[in-house]
Short mmCIF file of C-alpha atoms in Angstrom, two decimals:
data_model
loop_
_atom_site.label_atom_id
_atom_site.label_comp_id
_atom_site.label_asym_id
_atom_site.label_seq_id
_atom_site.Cartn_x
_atom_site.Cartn_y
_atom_site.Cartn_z
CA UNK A 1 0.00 0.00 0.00
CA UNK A 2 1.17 3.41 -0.86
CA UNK A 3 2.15 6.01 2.18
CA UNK A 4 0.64 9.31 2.64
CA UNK A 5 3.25 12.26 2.37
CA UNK A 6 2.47 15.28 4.82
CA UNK A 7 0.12 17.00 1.54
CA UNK A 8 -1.55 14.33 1.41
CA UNK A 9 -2.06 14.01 4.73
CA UNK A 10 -3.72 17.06 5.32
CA UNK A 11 -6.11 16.38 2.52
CA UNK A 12 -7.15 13.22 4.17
CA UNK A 13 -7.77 15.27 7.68
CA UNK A 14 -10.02 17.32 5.15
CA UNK A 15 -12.09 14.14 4.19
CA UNK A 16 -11.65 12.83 7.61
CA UNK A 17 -13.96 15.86 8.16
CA UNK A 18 -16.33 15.75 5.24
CA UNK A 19 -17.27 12.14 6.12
CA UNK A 20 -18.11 13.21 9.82
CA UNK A 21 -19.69 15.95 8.55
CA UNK A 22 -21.85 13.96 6.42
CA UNK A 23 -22.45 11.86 8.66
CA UNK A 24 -23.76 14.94 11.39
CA UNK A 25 -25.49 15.87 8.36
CA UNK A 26 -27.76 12.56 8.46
CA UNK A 27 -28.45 12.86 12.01
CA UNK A 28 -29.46 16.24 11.80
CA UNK A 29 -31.55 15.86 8.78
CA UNK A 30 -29.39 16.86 5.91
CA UNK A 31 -28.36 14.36 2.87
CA UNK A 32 -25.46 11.95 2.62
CA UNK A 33 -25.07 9.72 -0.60
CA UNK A 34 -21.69 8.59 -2.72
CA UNK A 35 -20.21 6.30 -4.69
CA UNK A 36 -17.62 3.52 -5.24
CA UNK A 37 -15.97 3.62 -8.45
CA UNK A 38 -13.25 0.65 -9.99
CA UNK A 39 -11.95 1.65 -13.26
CA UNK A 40 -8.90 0.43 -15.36
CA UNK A 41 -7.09 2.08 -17.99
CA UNK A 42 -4.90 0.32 -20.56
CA UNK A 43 -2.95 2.52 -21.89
CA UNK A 44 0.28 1.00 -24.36
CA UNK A 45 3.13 3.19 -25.61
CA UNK A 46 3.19 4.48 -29.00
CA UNK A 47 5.93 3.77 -31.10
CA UNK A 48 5.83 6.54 -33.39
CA UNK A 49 5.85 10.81 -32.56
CA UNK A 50 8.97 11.99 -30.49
CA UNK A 51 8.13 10.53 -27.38
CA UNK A 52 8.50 7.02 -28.85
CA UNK A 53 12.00 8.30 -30.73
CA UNK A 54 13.41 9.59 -27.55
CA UNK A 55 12.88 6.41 -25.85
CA UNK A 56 14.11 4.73 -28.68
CA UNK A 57 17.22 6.42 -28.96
CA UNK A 58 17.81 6.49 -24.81
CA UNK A 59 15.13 3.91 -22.74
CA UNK A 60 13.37 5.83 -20.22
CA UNK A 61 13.63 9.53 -21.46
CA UNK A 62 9.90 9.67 -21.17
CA UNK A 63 8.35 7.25 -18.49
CA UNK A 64 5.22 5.19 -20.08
CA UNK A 65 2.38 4.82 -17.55
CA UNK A 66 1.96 0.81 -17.14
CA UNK A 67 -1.67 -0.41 -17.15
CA UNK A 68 -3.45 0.59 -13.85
CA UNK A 69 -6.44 -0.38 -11.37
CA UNK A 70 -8.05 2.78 -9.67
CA UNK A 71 -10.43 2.49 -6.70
CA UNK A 72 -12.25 5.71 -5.50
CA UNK A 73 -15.11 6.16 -2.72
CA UNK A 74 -16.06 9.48 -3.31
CA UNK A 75 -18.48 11.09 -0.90
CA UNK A 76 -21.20 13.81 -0.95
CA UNK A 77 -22.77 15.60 2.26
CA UNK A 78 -25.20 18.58 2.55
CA UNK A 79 -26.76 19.64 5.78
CA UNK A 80 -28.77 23.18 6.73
CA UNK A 81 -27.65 25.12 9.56
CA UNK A 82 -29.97 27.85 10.04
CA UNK A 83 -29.96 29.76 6.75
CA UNK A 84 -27.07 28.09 5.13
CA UNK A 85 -26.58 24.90 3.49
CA UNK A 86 -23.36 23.33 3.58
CA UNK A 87 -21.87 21.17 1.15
CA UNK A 88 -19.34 18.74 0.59
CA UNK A 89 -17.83 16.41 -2.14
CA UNK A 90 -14.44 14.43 -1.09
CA UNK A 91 -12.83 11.46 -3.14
CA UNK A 92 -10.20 9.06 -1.60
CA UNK A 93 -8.83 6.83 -4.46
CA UNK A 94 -5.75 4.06 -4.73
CA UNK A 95 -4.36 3.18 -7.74
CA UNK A 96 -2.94 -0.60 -8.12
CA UNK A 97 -0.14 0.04 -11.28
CA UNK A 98 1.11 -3.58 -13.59
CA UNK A 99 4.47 -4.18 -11.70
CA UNK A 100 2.69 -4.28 -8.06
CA UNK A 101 3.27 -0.74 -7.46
CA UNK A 102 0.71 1.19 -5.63
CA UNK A 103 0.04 5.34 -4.65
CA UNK A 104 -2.96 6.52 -2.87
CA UNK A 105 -4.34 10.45 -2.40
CA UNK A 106 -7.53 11.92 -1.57
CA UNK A 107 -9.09 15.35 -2.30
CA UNK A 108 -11.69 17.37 -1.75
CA UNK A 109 -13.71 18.12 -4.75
CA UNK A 110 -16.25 20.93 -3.34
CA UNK A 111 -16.90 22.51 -0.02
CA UNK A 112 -19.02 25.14 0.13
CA UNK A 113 -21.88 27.39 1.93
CA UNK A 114 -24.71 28.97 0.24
CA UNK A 115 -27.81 30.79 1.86
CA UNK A 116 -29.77 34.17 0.36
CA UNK A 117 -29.83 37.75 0.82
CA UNK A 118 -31.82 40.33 -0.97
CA UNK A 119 -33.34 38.71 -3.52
CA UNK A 120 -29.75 37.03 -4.28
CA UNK A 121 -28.46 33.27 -3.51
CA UNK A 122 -24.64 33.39 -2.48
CA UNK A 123 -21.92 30.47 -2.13
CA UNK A 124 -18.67 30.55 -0.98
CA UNK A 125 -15.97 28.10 -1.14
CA UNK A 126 -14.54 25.21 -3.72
CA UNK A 127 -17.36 24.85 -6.36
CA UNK A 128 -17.40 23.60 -9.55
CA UNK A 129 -19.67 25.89 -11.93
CA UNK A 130 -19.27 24.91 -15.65
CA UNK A 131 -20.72 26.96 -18.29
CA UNK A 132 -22.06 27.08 -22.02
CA UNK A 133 -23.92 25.13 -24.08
CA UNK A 134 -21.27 22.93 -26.05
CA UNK A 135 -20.96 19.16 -25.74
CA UNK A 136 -17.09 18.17 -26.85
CA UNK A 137 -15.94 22.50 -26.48
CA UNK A 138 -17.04 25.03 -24.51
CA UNK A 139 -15.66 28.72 -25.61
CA UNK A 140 -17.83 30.45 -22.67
CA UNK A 141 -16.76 27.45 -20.09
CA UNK A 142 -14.36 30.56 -17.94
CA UNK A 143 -14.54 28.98 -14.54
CA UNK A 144 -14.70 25.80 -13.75
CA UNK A 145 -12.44 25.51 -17.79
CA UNK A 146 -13.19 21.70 -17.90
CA UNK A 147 -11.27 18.97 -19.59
CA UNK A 148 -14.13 17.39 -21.82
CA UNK A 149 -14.19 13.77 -23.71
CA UNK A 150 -12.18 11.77 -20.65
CA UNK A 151 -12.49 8.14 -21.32
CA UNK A 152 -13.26 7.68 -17.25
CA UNK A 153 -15.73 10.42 -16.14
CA UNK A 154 -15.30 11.38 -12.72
CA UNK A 155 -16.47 14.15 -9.82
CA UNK A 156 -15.14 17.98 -10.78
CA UNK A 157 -13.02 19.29 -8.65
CA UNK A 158 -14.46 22.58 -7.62
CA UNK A 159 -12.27 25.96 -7.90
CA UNK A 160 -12.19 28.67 -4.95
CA UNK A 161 -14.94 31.21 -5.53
CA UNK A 162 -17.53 33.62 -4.24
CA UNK A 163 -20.70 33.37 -6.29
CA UNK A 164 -23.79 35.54 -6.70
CA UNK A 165 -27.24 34.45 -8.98
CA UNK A 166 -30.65 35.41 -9.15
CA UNK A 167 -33.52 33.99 -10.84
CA UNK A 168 -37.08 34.65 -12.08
CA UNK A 169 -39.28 32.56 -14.55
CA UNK A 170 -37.74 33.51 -18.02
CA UNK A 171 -34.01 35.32 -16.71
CA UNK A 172 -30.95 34.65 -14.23
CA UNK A 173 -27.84 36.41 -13.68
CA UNK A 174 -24.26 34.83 -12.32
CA UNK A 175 -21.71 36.74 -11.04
CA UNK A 176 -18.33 35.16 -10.06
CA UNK A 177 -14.99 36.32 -8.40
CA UNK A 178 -13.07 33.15 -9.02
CA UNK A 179 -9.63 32.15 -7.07
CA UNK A 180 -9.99 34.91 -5.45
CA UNK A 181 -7.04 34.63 -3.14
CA UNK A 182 -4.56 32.99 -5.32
CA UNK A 183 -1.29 34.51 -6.07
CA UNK A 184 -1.06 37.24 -9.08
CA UNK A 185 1.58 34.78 -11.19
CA UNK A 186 -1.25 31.59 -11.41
CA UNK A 187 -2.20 30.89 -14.88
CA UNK A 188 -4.78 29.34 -17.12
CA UNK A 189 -7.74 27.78 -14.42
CA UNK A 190 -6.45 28.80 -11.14
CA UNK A 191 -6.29 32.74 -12.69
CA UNK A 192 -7.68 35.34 -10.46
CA UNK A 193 -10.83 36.98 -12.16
CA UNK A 194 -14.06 38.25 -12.42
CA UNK A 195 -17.31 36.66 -14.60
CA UNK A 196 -20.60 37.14 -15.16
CA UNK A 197 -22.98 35.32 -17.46
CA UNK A 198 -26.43 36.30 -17.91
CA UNK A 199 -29.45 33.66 -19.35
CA UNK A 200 -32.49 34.75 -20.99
CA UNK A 201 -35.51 32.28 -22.35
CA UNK A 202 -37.19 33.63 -25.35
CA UNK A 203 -39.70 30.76 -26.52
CA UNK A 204 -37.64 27.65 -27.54
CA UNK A 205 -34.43 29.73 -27.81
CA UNK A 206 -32.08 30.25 -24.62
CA UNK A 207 -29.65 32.66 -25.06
CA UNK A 208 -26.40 33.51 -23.09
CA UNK A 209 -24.17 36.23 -22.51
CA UNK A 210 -20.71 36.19 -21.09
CA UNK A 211 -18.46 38.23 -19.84
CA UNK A 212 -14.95 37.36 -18.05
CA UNK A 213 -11.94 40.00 -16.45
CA UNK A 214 -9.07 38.18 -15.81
CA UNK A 215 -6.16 39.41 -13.56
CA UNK A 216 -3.71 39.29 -16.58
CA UNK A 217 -5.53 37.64 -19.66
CA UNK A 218 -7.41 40.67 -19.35
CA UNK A 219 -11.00 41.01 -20.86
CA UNK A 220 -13.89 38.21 -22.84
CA UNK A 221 -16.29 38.81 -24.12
CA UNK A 222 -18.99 35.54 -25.31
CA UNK A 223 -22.08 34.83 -26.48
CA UNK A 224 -24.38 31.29 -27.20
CA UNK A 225 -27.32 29.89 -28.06
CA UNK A 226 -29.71 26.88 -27.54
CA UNK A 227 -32.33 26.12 -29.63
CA UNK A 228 -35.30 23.31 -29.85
CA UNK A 229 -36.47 23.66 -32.99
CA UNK A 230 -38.74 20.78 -32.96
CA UNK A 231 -39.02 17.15 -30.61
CA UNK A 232 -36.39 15.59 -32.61
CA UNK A 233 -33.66 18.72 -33.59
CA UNK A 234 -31.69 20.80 -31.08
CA UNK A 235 -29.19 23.25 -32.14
CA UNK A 236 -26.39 25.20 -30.23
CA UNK A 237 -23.91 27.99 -30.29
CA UNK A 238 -21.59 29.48 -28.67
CA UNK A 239 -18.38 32.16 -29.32
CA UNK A 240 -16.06 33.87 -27.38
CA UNK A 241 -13.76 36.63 -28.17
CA UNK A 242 -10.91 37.11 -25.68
CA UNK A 243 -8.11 39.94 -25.02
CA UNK A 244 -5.28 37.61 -24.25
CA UNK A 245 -4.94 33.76 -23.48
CA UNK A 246 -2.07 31.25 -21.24
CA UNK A 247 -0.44 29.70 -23.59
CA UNK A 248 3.01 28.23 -24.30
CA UNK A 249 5.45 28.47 -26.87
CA UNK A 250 8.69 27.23 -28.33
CA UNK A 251 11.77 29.82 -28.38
CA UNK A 252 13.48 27.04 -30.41
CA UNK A 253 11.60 25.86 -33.83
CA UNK A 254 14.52 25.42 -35.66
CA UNK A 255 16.94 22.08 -36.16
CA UNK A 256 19.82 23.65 -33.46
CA UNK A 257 19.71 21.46 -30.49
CA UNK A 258 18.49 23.01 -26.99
CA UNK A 259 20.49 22.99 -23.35
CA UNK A 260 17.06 23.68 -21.65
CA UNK A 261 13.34 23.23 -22.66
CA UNK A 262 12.46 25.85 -25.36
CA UNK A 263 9.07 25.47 -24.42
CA UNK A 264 7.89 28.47 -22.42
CA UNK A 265 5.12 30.37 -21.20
CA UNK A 266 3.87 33.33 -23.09
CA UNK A 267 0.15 35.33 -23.50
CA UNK A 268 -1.34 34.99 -26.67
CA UNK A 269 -2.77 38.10 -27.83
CA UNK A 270 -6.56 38.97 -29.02
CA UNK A 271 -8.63 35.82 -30.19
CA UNK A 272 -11.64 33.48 -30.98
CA UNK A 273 -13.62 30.19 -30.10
CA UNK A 274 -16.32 29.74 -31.89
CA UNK A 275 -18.39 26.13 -32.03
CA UNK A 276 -21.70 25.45 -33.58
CA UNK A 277 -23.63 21.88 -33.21
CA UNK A 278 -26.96 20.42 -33.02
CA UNK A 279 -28.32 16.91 -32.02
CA UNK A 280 -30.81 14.78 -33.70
CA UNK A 281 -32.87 12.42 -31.99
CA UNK A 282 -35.48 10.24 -33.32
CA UNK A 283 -38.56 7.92 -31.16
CA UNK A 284 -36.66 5.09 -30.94
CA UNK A 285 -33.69 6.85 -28.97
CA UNK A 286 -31.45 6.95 -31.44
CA UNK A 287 -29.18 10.20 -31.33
CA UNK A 288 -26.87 11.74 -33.65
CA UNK A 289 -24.56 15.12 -32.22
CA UNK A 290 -22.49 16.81 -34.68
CA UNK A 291 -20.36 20.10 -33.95
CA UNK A 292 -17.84 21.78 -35.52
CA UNK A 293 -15.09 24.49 -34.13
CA UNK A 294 -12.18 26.77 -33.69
CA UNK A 295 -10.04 27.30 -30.86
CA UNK A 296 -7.73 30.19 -31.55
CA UNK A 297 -5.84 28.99 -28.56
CA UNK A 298 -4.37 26.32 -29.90
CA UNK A 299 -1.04 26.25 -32.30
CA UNK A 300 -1.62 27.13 -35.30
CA UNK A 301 -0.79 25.20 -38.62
CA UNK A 302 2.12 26.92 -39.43
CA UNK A 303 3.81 26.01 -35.78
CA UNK A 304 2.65 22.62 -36.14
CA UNK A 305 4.80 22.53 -39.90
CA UNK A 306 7.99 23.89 -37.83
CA UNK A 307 7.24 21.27 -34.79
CA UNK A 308 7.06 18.34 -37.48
CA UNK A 309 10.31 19.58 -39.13
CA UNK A 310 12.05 19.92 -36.14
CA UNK A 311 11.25 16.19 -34.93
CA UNK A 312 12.17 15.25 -38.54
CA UNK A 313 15.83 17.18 -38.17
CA UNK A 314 16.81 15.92 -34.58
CA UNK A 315 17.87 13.01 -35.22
CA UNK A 316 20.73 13.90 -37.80
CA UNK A 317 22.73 15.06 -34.62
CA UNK A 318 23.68 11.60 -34.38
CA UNK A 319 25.77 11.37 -37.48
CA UNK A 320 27.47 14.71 -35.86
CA UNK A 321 29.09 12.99 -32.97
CA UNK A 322 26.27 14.76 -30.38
CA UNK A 323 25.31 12.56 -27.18
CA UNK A 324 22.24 10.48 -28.00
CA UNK A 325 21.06 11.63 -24.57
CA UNK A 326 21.45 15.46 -25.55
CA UNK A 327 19.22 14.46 -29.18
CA UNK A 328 16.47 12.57 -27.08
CA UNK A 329 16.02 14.94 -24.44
CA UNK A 330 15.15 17.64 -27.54
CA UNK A 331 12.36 15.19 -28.83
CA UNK A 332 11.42 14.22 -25.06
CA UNK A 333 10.80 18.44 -24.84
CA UNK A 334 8.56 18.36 -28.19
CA UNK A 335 5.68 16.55 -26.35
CA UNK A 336 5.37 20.06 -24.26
CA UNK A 337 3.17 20.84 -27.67
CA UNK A 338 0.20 18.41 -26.87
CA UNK A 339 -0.62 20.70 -23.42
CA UNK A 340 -0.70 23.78 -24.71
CA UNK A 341 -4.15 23.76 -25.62
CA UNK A 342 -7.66 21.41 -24.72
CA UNK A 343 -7.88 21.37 -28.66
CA UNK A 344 -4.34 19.98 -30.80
CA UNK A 345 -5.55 22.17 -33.98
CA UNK A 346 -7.51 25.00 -34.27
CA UNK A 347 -10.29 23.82 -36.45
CA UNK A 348 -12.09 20.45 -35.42
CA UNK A 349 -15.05 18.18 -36.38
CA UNK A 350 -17.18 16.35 -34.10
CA UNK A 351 -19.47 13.61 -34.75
CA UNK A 352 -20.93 11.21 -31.70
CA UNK A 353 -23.51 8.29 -32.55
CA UNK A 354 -25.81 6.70 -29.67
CA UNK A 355 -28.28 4.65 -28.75
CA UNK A 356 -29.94 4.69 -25.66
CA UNK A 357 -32.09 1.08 -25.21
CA UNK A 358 -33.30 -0.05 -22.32
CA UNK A 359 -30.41 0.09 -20.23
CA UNK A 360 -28.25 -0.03 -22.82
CA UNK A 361 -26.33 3.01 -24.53
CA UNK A 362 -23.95 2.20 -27.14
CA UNK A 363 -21.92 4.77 -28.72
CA UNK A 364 -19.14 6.23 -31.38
CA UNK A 365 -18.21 9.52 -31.27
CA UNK A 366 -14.94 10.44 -33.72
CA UNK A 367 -12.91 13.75 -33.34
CA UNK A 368 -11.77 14.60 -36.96
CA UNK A 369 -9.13 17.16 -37.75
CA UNK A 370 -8.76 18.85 -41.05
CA UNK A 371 -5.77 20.59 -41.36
CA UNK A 372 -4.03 16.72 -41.08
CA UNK A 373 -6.96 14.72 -41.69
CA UNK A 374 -5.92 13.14 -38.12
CA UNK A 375 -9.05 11.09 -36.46
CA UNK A 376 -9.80 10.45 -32.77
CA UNK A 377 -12.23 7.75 -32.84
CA UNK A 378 -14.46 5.91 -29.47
CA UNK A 379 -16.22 3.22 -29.26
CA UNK A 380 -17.82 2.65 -25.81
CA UNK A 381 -21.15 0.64 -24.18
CA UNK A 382 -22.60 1.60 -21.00
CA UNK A 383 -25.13 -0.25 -18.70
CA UNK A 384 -27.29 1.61 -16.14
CA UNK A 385 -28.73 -0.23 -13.28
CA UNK A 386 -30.56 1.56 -10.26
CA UNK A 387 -27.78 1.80 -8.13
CA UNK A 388 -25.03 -0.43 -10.49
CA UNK A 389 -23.12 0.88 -13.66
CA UNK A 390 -21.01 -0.52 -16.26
CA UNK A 391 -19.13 1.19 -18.96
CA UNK A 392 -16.45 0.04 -20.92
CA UNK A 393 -14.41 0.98 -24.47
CA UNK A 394 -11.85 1.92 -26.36
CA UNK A 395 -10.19 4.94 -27.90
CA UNK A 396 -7.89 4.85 -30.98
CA UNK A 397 -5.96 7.32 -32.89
CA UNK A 398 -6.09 7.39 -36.38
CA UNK A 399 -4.62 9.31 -39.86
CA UNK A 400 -1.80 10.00 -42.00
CA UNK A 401 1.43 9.44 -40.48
CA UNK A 402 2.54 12.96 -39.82
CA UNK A 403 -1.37 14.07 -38.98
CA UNK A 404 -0.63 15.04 -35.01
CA UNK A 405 -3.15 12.76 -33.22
CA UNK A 406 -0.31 10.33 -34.47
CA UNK A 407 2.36 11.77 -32.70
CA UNK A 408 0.84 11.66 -29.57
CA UNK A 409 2.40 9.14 -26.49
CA UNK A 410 -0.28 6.75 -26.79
CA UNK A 411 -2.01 5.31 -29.73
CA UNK A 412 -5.12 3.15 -28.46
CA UNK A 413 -6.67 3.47 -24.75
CA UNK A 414 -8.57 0.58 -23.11
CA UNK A 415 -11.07 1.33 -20.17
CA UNK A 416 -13.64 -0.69 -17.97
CA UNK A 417 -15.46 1.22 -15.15
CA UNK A 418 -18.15 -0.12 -12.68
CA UNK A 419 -19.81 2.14 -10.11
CA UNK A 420 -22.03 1.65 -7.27
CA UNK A 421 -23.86 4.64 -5.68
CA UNK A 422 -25.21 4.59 -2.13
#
């Protein structure tokens, strides 16, 4: 069994007191529920993209993650003192890796207090709030900024924030000061700033408005759409125009070979997301979502070219006489391109089949990219009992062999989860 560092340990003193909470919450006539969760992820080395060269040229540049078992009891409290609620969400998980190895953490996902005051309902604390109307992207998505399409879905993790909404039949308004304490230098999610989103019903249409200040990405600006235009057709979308983005960028795109990582941090200046979709579904539960969109926060074309000629010209070091260690440690440094956006390219496709059938749901959903003609595709089957679920499948990567999805560390993904909720 793994041991618990002195972090970790004070996260477990925080679930320690979420479960007794929760469990003061019972007595006292809040709610207590959760969930155990086994899941395991299969996940082999590719042997193509720089990842697979470095490790070619020197074994173990870039660790591979063995297969792994995960366990996870993940707990949810809420009880009323007076006139606020309290809430909690905490997760403890192990995770069993091929080899016998084994680590264990636990977290808290949300903990927060809400209540009213003057017409307004407030919360304070960690929260997850995600925004928008997208299914695969979410341009407007500015504080909780969710990782979407995981194989293994599990609990958000909530960020720091003090929250504001009111309601009425056909209008609400959000207003968010999100991380509010963290320091000036954090970047991307855990930014300091300020959002608001207002939602208006007009007939079958819902429309949104955004707005988002952040402490050094500056100002955004966003708008979307949802509308049921009949029982069987939905459409949605959404856009955001933004003053700066996080981002990341190579100070090295040439063949010369680096002493340090040439990837660095740098703000992108003014840009879009835009995404546009709709779903189909006809009587016998058969769905079909299709959306389409750009994510000016990703690299664009032109850096991927100079990324794939670099990995191309690395290698002739070798013939010069240069440590093989120096020439892998350069391609070990081009995988620093796969984080620096949600999306790889700027312009995507998105297509996901389903069918939902008794308590059955099949589904394929494939993420196509033009530019490269690369192709995410993932094939997965769930099974929904009343307490009991089962879902299992597989993701593969697919394309030309210099299309980016290609590249990437793994090339196929396994997965098989089972929950229980209580």
């Amino acid at each position: 069994m793994g041991t618990f560092p002195l972090p970790k340990l004070t996260v477990l003193c925080a679930l320690v007191g979420a479960v007794s909470f929760s469990t003061s919450a019972l007595a006292d006539g809040g709610e207590v529920s959760g969930q155990l969760r086994g899941y395991w992820i299969d996940r082999p080395a590719a042997d193509s993209g720089p990842l697979a060269q470095a490790n070619r040229l020197q074994p173990g540049t870039v660790a591979a993650t063995p297969p792994f078992a995960t366990m996870q009891a993940e707990l949810r409290g809420s009880a009323k003192v007076d006139a606020v609620t309290l809430n909690a969400t905490a997760t403890l998980q192990t995770r069993s890796f091929e080899g016998g190895t084994t680590d264990s953490d636990g977290w808290v996902n949300e903990a927060y207090a809400s209540g009213k005051a003057l017409g307004w309902q407030w919360s304070a604390g960690k929260k997850a709030v995600s925004w928008d109307v997208g299914y695969a992207f979410r341009p407007n998505d500015v504080v909780q900024q969710e990782t979407r399409r995981t194989l293994a879905a599990q609990a958000l993790t909530g960020r720091p924030l003090l929250m504001a909404e009111h309601f009425d039949a056909d209008t609400a308004w959000s207003l968010v000061w999100v991380n509010p304490i963290e320091p000036q230098a954090n970047t991307g999610a855990q930014e300091s700033a300020l959002a608001a989103r207002v939602y208006l019903r007009s007939g079958a249409v819902d429309w949104h408005g955004f707005t988002r200040q952040g402490e050094h990405t500056g100002t955004s600006l966003g708008v979307a759409a949802a509308w049921v235009a009949s029982d069987a057709l939905e459409l949605h979308a959404s856009a955001r125009a933004y003053e700066h983005a996080d981002s990341s960028v190579s100070i090295n795109t040439g063949s010369t070979l680096s002493t340090t990582n040439p990837w660095q941090p740098t703000l992108l200046g003014a840009g879009q997301q835009i995404l546009v979709g709709g779903t189909w579904t006809n009587e016998a539960q058969v769905s079909l979502l299709v959306e389409a969109w750009h994510d000016g926060t990703a690299l664009t074309d032109a850096q991927w070219s100079a990324w794939t000629a670099r990995n191309q010209a690395l290698p002739s070091w070798l013939a010069r006489r240069v440590p093989t260690i120096a020439v892998a440690g350069n391609l070990a440094w081009q995988g620093n391109a796969f984080g620096v956006s949600n999306s790889l390219r700027q312009d995507n496709v998105y297509a996901r089949f389903s069918w939902q059938h008794d308590r059955w749901q099949p589904a394929l959903d494939v993420l196509y990219t033009p530019a490269d003609q690369g192709i995410i595709a993932t094939a997965s089957v769930l099974w929904s009992g009343e307490r009991f679920k089962l879902e299992g499948g597989l993701r593969a990567y697919y394309g030309p062999d210099d299309a980016v999805v290609r590249q990437l560390p793994v090339q196929r993904q396994g997965y098989l989860v089972a929950t229980w909720a209580f």
